[in-house]
Short mmCIF file of N, CA and C in Angstrom, two decimals:
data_model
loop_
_atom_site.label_atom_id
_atom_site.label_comp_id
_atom_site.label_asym_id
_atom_site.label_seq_id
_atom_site.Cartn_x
_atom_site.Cartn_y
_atom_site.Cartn_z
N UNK W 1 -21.62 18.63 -27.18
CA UNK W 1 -21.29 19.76 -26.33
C UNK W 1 -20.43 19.27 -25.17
N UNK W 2 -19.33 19.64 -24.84
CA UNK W 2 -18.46 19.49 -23.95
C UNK W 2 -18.88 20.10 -22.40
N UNK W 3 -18.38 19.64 -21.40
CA UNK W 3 -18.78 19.70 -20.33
C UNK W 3 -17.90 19.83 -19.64
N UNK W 4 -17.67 21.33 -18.88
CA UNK W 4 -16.71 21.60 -17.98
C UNK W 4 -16.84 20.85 -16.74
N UNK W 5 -15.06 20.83 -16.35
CA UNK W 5 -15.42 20.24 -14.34
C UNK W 5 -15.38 21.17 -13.95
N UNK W 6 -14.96 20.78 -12.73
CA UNK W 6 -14.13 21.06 -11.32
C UNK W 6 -12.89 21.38 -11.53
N UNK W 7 -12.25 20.38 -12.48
CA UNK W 7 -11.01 20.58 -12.85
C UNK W 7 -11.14 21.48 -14.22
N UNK W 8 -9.80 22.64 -14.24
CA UNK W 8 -10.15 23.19 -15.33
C UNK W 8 -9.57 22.88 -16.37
N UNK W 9 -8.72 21.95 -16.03
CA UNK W 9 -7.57 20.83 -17.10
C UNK W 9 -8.71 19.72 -17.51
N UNK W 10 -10.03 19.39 -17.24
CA UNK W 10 -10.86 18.35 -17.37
C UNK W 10 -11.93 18.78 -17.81
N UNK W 11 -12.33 18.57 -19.17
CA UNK W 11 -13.57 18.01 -19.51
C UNK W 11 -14.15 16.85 -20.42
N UNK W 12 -15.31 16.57 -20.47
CA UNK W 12 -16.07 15.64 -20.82
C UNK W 12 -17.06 15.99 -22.22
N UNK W 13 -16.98 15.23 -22.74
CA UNK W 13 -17.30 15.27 -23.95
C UNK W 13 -18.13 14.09 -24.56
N UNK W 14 -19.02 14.55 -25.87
CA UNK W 14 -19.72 13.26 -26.16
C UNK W 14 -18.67 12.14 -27.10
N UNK W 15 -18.56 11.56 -27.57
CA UNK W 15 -17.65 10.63 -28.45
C UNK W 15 -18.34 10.81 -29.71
N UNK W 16 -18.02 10.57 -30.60
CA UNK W 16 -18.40 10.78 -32.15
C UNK W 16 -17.83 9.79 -32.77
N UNK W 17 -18.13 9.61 -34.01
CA UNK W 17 -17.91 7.94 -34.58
C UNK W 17 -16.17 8.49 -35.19
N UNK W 18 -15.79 9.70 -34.90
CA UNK W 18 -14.19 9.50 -35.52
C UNK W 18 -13.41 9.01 -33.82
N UNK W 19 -14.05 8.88 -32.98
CA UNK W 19 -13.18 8.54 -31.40
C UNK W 19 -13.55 6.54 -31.65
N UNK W 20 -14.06 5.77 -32.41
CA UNK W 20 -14.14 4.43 -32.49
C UNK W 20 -12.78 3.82 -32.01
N UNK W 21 -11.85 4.27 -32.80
CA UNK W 21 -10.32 3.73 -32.68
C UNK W 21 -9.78 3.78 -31.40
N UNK W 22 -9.91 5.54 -30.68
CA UNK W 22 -9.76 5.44 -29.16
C UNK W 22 -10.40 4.60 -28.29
N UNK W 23 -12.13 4.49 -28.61
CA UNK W 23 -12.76 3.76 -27.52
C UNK W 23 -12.35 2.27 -27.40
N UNK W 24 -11.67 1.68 -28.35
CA UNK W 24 -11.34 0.29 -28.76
C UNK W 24 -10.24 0.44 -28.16
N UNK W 25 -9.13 1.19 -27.68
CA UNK W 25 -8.23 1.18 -27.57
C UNK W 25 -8.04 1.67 -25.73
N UNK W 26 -8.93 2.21 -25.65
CA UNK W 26 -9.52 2.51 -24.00
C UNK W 26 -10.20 0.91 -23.52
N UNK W 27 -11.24 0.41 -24.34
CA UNK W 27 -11.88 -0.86 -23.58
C UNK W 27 -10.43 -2.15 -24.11
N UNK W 28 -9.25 -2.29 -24.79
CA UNK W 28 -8.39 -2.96 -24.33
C UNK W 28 -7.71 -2.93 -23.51
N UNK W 29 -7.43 -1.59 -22.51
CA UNK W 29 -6.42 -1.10 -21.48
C UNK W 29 -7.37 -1.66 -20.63
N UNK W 30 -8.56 -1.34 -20.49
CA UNK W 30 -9.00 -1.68 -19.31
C UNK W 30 -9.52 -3.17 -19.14
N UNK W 31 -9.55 -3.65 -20.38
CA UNK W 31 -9.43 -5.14 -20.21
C UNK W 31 -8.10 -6.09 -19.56
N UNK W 32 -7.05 -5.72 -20.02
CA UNK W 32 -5.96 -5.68 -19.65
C UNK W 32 -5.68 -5.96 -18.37
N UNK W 33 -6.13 -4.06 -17.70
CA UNK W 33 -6.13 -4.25 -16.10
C UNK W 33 -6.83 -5.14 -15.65
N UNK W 34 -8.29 -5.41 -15.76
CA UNK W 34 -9.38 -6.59 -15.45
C UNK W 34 -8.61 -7.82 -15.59
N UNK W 35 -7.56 -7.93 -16.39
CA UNK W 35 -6.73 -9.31 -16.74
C UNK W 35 -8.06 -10.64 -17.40
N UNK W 36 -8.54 -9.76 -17.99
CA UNK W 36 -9.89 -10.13 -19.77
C UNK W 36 -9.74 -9.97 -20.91
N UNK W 37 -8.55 -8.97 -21.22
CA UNK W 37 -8.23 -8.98 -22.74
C UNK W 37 -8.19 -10.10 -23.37
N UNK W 38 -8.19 -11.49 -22.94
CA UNK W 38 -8.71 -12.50 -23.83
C UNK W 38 -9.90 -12.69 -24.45
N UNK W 39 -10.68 -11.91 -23.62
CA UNK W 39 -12.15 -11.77 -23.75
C UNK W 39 -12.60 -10.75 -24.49
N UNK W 40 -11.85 -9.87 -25.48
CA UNK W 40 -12.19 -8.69 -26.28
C UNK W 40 -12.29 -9.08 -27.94
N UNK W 41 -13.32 -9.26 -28.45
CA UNK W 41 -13.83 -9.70 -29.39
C UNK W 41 -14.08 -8.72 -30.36
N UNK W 42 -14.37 -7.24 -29.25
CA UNK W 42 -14.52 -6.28 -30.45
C UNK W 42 -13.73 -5.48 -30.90
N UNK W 43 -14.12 -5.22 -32.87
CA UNK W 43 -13.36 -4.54 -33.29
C UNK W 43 -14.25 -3.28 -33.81
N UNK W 44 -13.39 -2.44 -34.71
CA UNK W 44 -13.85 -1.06 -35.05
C UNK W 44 -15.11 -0.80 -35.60
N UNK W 45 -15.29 -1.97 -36.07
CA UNK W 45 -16.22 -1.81 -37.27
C UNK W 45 -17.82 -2.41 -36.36
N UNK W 46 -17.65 -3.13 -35.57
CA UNK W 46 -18.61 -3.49 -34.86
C UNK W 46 -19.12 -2.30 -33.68
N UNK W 47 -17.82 -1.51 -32.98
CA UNK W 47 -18.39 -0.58 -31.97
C UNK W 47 -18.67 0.92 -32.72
N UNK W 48 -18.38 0.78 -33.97
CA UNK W 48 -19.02 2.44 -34.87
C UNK W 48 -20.48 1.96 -35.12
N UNK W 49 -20.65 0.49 -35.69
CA UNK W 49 -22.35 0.21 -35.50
C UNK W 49 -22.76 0.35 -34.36
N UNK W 50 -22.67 -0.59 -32.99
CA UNK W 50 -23.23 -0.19 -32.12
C UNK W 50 -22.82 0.87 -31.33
N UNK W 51 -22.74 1.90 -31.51
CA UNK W 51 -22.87 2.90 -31.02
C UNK W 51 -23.20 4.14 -31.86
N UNK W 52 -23.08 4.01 -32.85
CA UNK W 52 -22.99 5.38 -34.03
C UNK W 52 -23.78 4.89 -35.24
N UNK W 53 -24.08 3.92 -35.08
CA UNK W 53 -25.31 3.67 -36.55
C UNK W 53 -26.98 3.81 -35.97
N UNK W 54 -27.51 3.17 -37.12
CA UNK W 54 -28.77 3.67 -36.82
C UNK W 54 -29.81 3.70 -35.66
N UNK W 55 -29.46 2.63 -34.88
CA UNK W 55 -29.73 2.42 -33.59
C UNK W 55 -28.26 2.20 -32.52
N UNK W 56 -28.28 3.33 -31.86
CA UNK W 56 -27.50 3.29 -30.93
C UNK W 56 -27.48 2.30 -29.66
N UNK W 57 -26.41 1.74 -29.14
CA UNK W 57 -27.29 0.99 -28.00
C UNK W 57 -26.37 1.06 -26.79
N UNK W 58 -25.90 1.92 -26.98
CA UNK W 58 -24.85 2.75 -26.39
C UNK W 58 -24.15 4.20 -25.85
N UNK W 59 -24.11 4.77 -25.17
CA UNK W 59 -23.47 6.35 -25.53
C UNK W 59 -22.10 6.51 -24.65
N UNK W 60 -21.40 7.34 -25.35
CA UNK W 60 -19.90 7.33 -24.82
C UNK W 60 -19.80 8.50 -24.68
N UNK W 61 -18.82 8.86 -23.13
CA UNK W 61 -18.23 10.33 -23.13
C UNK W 61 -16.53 10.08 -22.88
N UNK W 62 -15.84 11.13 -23.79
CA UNK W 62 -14.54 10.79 -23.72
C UNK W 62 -14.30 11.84 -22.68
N UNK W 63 -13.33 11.65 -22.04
CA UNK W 63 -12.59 12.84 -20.85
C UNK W 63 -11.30 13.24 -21.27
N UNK W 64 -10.97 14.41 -21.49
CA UNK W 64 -10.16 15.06 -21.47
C UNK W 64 -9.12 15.95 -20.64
N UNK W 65 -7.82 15.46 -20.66
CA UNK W 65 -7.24 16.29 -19.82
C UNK W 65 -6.17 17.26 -20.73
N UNK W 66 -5.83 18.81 -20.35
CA UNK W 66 -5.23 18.83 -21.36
C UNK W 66 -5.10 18.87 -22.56
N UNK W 67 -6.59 18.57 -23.42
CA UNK W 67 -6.61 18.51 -24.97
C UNK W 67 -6.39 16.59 -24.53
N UNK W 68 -6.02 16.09 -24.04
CA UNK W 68 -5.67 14.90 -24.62
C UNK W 68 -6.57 13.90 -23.97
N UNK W 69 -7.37 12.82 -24.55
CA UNK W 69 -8.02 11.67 -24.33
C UNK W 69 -7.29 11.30 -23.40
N UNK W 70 -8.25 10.77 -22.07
CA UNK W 70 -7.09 10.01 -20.88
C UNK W 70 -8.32 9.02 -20.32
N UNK W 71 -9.46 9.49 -20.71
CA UNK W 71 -10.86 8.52 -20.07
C UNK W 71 -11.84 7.83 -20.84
N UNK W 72 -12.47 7.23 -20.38
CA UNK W 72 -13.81 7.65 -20.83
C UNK W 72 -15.28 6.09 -20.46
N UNK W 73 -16.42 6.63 -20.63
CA UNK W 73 -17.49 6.36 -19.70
C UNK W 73 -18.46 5.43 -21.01
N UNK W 74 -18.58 4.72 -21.11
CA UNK W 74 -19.79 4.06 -21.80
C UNK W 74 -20.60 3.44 -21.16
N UNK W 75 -21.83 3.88 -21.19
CA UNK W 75 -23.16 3.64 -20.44
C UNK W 75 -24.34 3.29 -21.51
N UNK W 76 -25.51 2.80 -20.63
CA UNK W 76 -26.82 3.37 -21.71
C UNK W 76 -27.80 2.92 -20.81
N UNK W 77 -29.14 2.78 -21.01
CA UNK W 77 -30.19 3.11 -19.95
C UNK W 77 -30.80 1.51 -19.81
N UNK W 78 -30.68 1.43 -18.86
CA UNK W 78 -32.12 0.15 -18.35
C UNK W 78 -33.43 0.75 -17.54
N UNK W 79 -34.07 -0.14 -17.20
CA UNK W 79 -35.37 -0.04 -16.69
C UNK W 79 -35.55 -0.65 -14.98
N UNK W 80 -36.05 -0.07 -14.58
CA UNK W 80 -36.56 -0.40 -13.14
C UNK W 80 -38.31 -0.55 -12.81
N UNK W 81 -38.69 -2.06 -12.95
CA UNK W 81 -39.77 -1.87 -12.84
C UNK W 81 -40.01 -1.99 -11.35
N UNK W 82 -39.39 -1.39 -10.44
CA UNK W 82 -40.30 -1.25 -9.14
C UNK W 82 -40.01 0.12 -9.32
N UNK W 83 -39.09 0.78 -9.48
CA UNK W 83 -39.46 1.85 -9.52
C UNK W 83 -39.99 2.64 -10.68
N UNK W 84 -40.45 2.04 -12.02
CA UNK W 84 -41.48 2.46 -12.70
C UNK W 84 -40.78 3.65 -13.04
N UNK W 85 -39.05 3.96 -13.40
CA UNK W 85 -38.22 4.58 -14.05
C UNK W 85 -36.87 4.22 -14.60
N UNK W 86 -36.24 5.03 -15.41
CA UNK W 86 -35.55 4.20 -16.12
C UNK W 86 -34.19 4.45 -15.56
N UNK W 87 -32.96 3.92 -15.62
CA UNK W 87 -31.95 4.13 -14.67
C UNK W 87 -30.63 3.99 -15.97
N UNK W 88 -29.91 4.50 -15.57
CA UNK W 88 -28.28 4.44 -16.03
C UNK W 88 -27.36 3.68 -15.70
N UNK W 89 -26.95 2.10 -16.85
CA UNK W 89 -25.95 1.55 -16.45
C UNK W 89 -25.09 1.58 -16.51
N UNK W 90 -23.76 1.79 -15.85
CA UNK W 90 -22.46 2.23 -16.44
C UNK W 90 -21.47 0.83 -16.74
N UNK W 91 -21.39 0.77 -17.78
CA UNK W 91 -20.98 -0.46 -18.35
C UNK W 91 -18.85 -0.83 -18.49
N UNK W 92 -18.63 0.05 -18.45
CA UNK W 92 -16.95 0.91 -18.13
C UNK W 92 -16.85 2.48 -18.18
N UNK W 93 -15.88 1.86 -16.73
CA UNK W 93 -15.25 3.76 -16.47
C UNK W 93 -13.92 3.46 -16.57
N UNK W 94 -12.80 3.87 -17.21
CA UNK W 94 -11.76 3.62 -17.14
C UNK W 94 -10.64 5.27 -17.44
N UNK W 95 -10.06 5.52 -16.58
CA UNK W 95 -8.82 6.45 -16.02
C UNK W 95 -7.31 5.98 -16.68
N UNK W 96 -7.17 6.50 -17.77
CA UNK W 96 -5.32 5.70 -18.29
C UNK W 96 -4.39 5.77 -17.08
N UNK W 97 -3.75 4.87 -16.06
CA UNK W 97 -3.32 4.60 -14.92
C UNK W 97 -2.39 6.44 -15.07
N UNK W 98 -1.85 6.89 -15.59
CA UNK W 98 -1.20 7.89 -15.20
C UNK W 98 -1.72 9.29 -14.86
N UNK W 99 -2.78 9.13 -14.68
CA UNK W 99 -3.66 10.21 -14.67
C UNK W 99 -5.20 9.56 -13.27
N UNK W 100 -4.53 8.16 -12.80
CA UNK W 100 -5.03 8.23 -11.89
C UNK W 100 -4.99 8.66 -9.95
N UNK W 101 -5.64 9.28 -9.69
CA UNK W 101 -5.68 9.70 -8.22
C UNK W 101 -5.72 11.43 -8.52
N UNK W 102 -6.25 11.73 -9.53
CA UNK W 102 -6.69 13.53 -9.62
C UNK W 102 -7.86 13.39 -9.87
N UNK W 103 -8.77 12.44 -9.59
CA UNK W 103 -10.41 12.95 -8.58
C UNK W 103 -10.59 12.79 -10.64
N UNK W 104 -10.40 12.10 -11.30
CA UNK W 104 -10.97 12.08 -12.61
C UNK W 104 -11.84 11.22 -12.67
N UNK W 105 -12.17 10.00 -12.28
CA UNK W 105 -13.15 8.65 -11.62
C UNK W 105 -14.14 9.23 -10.80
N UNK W 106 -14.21 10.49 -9.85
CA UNK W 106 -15.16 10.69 -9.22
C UNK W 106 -16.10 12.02 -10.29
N UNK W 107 -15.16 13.04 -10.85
CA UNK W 107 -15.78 13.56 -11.67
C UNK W 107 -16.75 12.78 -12.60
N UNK W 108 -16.25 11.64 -13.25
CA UNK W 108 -16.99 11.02 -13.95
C UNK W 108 -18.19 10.28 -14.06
N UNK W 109 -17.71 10.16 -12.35
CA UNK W 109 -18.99 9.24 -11.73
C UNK W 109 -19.70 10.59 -11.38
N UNK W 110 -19.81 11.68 -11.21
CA UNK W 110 -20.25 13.02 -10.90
C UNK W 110 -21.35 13.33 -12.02
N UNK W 111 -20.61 13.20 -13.25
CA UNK W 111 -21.49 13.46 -14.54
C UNK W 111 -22.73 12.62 -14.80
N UNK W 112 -22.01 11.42 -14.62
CA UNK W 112 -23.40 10.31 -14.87
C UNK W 112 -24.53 10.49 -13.93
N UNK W 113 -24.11 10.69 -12.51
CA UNK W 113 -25.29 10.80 -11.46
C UNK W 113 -25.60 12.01 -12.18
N UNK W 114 -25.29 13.25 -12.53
CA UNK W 114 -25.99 14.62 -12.87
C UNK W 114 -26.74 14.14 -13.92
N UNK W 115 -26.60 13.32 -15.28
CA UNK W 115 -27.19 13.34 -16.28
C UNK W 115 -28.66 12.34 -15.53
N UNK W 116 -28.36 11.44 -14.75
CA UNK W 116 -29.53 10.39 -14.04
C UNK W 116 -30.55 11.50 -13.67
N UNK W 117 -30.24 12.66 -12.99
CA UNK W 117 -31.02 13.58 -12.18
C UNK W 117 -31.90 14.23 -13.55
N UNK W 118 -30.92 14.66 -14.38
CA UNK W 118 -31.47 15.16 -15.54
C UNK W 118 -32.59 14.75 -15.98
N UNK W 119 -32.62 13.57 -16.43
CA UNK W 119 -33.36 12.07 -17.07
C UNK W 119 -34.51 11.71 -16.26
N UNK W 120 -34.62 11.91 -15.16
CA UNK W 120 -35.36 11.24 -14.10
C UNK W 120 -34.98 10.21 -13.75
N UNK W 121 -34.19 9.20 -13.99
CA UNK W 121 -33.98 8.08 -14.03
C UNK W 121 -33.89 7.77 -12.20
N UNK W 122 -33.72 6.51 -11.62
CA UNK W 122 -34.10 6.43 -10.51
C UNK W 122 -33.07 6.04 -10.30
N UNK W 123 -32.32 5.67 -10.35
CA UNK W 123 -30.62 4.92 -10.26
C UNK W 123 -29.58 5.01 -11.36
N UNK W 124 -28.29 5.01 -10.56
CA UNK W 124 -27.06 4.64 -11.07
C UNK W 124 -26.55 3.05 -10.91
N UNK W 125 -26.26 2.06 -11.61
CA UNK W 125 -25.98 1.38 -10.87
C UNK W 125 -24.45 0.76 -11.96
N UNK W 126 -23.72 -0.35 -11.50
CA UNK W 126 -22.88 -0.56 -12.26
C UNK W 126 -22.45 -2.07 -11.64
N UNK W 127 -21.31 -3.16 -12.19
CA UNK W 127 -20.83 -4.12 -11.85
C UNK W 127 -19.43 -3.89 -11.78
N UNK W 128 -18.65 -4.77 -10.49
CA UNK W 128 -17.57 -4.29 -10.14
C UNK W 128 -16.69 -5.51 -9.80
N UNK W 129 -15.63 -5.95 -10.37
CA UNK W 129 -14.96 -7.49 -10.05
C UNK W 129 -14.83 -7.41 -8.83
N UNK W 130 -15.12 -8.59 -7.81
CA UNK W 130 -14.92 -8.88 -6.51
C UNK W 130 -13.55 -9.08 -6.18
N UNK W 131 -12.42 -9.04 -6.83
CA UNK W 131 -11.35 -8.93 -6.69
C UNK W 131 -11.15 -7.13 -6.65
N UNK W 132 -11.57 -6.50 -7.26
CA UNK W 132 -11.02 -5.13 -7.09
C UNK W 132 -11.27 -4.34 -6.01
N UNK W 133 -10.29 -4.39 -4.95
CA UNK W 133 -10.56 -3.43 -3.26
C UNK W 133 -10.69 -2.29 -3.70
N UNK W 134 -9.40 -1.81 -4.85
CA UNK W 134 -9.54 -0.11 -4.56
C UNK W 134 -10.55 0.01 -5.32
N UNK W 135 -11.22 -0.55 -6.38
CA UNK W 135 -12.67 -0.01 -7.10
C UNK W 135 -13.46 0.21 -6.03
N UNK W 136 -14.09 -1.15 -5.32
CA UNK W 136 -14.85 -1.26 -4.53
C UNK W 136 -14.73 0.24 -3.14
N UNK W 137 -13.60 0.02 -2.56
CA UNK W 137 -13.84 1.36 -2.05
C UNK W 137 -14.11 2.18 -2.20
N UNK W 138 -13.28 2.77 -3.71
CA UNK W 138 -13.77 4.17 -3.91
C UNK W 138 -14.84 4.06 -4.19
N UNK W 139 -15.81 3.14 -4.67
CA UNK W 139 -16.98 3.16 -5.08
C UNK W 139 -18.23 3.38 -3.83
N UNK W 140 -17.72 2.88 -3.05
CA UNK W 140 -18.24 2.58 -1.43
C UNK W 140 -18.00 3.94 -0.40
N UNK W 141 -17.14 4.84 -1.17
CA UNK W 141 -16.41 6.25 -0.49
C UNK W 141 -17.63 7.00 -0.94
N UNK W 142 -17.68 6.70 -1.83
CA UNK W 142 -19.32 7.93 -2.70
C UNK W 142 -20.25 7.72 -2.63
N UNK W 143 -20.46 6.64 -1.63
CA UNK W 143 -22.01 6.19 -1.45
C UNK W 143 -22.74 4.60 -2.15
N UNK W 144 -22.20 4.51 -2.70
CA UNK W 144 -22.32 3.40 -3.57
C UNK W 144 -22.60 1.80 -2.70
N UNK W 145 -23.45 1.51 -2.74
CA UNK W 145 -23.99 -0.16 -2.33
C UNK W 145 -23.73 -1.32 -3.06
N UNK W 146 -23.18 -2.08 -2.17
CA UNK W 146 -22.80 -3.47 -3.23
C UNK W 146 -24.32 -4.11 -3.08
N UNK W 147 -24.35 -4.73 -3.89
CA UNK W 147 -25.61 -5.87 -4.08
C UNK W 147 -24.98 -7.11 -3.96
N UNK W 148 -24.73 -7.23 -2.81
CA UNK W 148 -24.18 -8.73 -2.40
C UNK W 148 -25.66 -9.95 -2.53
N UNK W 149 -26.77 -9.64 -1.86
CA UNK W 149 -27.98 -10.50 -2.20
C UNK W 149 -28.12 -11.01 -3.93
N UNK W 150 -27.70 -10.03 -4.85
CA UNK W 150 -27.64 -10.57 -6.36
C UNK W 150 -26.55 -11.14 -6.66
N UNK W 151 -27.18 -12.12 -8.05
CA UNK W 151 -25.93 -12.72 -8.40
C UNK W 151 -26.50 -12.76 -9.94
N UNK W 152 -25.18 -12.15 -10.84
CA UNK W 152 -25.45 -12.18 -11.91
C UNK W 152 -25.65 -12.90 -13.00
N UNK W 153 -26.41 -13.11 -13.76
CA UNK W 153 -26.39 -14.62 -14.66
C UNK W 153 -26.48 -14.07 -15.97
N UNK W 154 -25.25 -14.97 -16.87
CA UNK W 154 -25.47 -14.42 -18.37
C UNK W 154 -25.72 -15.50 -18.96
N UNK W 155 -26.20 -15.14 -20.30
CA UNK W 155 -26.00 -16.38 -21.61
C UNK W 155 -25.69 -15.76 -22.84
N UNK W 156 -24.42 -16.45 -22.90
CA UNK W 156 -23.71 -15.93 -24.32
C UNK W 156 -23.18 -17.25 -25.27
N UNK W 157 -22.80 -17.20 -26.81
CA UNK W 157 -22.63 -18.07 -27.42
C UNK W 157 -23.18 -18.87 -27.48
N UNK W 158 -22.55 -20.22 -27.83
CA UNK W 158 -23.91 -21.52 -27.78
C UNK W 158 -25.05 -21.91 -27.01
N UNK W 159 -24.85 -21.61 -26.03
CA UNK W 159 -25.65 -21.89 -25.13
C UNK W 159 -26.88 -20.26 -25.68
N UNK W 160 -26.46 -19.13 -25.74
CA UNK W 160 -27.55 -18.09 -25.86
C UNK W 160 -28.51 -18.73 -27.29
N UNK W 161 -27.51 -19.32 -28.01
CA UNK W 161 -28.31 -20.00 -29.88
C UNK W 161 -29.39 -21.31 -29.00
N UNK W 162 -28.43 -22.00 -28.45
CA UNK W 162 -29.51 -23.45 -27.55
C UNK W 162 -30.79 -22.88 -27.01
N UNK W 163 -30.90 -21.31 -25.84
CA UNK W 163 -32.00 -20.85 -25.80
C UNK W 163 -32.90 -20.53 -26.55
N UNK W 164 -32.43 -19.59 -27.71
CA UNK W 164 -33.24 -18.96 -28.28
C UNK W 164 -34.10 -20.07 -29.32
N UNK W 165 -33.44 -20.90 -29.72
CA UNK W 165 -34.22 -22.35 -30.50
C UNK W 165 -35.05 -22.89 -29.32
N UNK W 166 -35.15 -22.51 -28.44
CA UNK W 166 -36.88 -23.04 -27.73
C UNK W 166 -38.05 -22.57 -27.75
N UNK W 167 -37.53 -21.18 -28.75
CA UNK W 167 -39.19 -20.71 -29.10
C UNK W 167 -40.00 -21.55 -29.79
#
């Protein structure tokens, strides 16, 4: 079910496993800008499983302006155990640069906080390169808190196989 804005040239929509090709083609632009497209590993056939096969682990909304794909939001839920509810991570928001500065990034970020309220969930939260001012602002314009006290830690590739062999 599609979801009217503010804007009446804008809405939001769920993604369906025939938008795979776009969303692959949305998370390379915005890799791009991030200057990470070295770092994009995935292809079609991997983001129609995780997101559109039997276990989802994922959900996508495409944005529309116009009839035409120009956005779109992939999120999915974590947990907060102090607050003993579950919260919404937004994992990429990305605006095709020509269609940015018409309030389409705040709509979007608009939807996700509405669906959090929906959900109960207790938070929005998201990660943001410390190089990016204008993210960070606008993100900081809407209320948004950096978590400067955290610091994020991953394990991927060999090193994630080296862990998991210490069971």
């Amino acid at each position: 079910m599609s979801s009217q804005t503010r804007d009446p040239n804008f809405i939001i929509r769920p993604a369906t496993v025939a938008d795979t090709a776009l969303i692959l083609t949305f998370i390379k632009e915005l890799a791009d800008y991030e200057k990470l497209l070295h770092e994009v590993v995935a292809d079609e056939a991997t983001l129609k499983e995780s997101l559109f096969g039997e276990t989802p682990h994922a959900k996508v909304v495409i944005g529309e302006y116009d009839g035409a794909p120009v956005s779109f939001v992939l999120y999915f839920h974590n947990f907060s155990t102090f607050l003993g509810r579950p919260g919404i991570y937004l994992e990429d928001l990305y605006v095709q640069p020509h269609m940015r500065g018409k309030g389409l990034g705040k709509i979007l970020l608009g939807y996700l906080a509405s669906l959090a309220i929906e959900l109960n969930c207790g938070r929005l939260e998201w990660w943001v390169l410390d190089w990016n001012k204008p993210a960070i602002d606008f993100y900081q314009s809407l209320g948004a808190q950096s978590m400067d006290e955290w610091t994020v830690n991953r394990v991927t590739g060999e090193a994630l196989d080296k862990l998991a062999a210490q069971l």
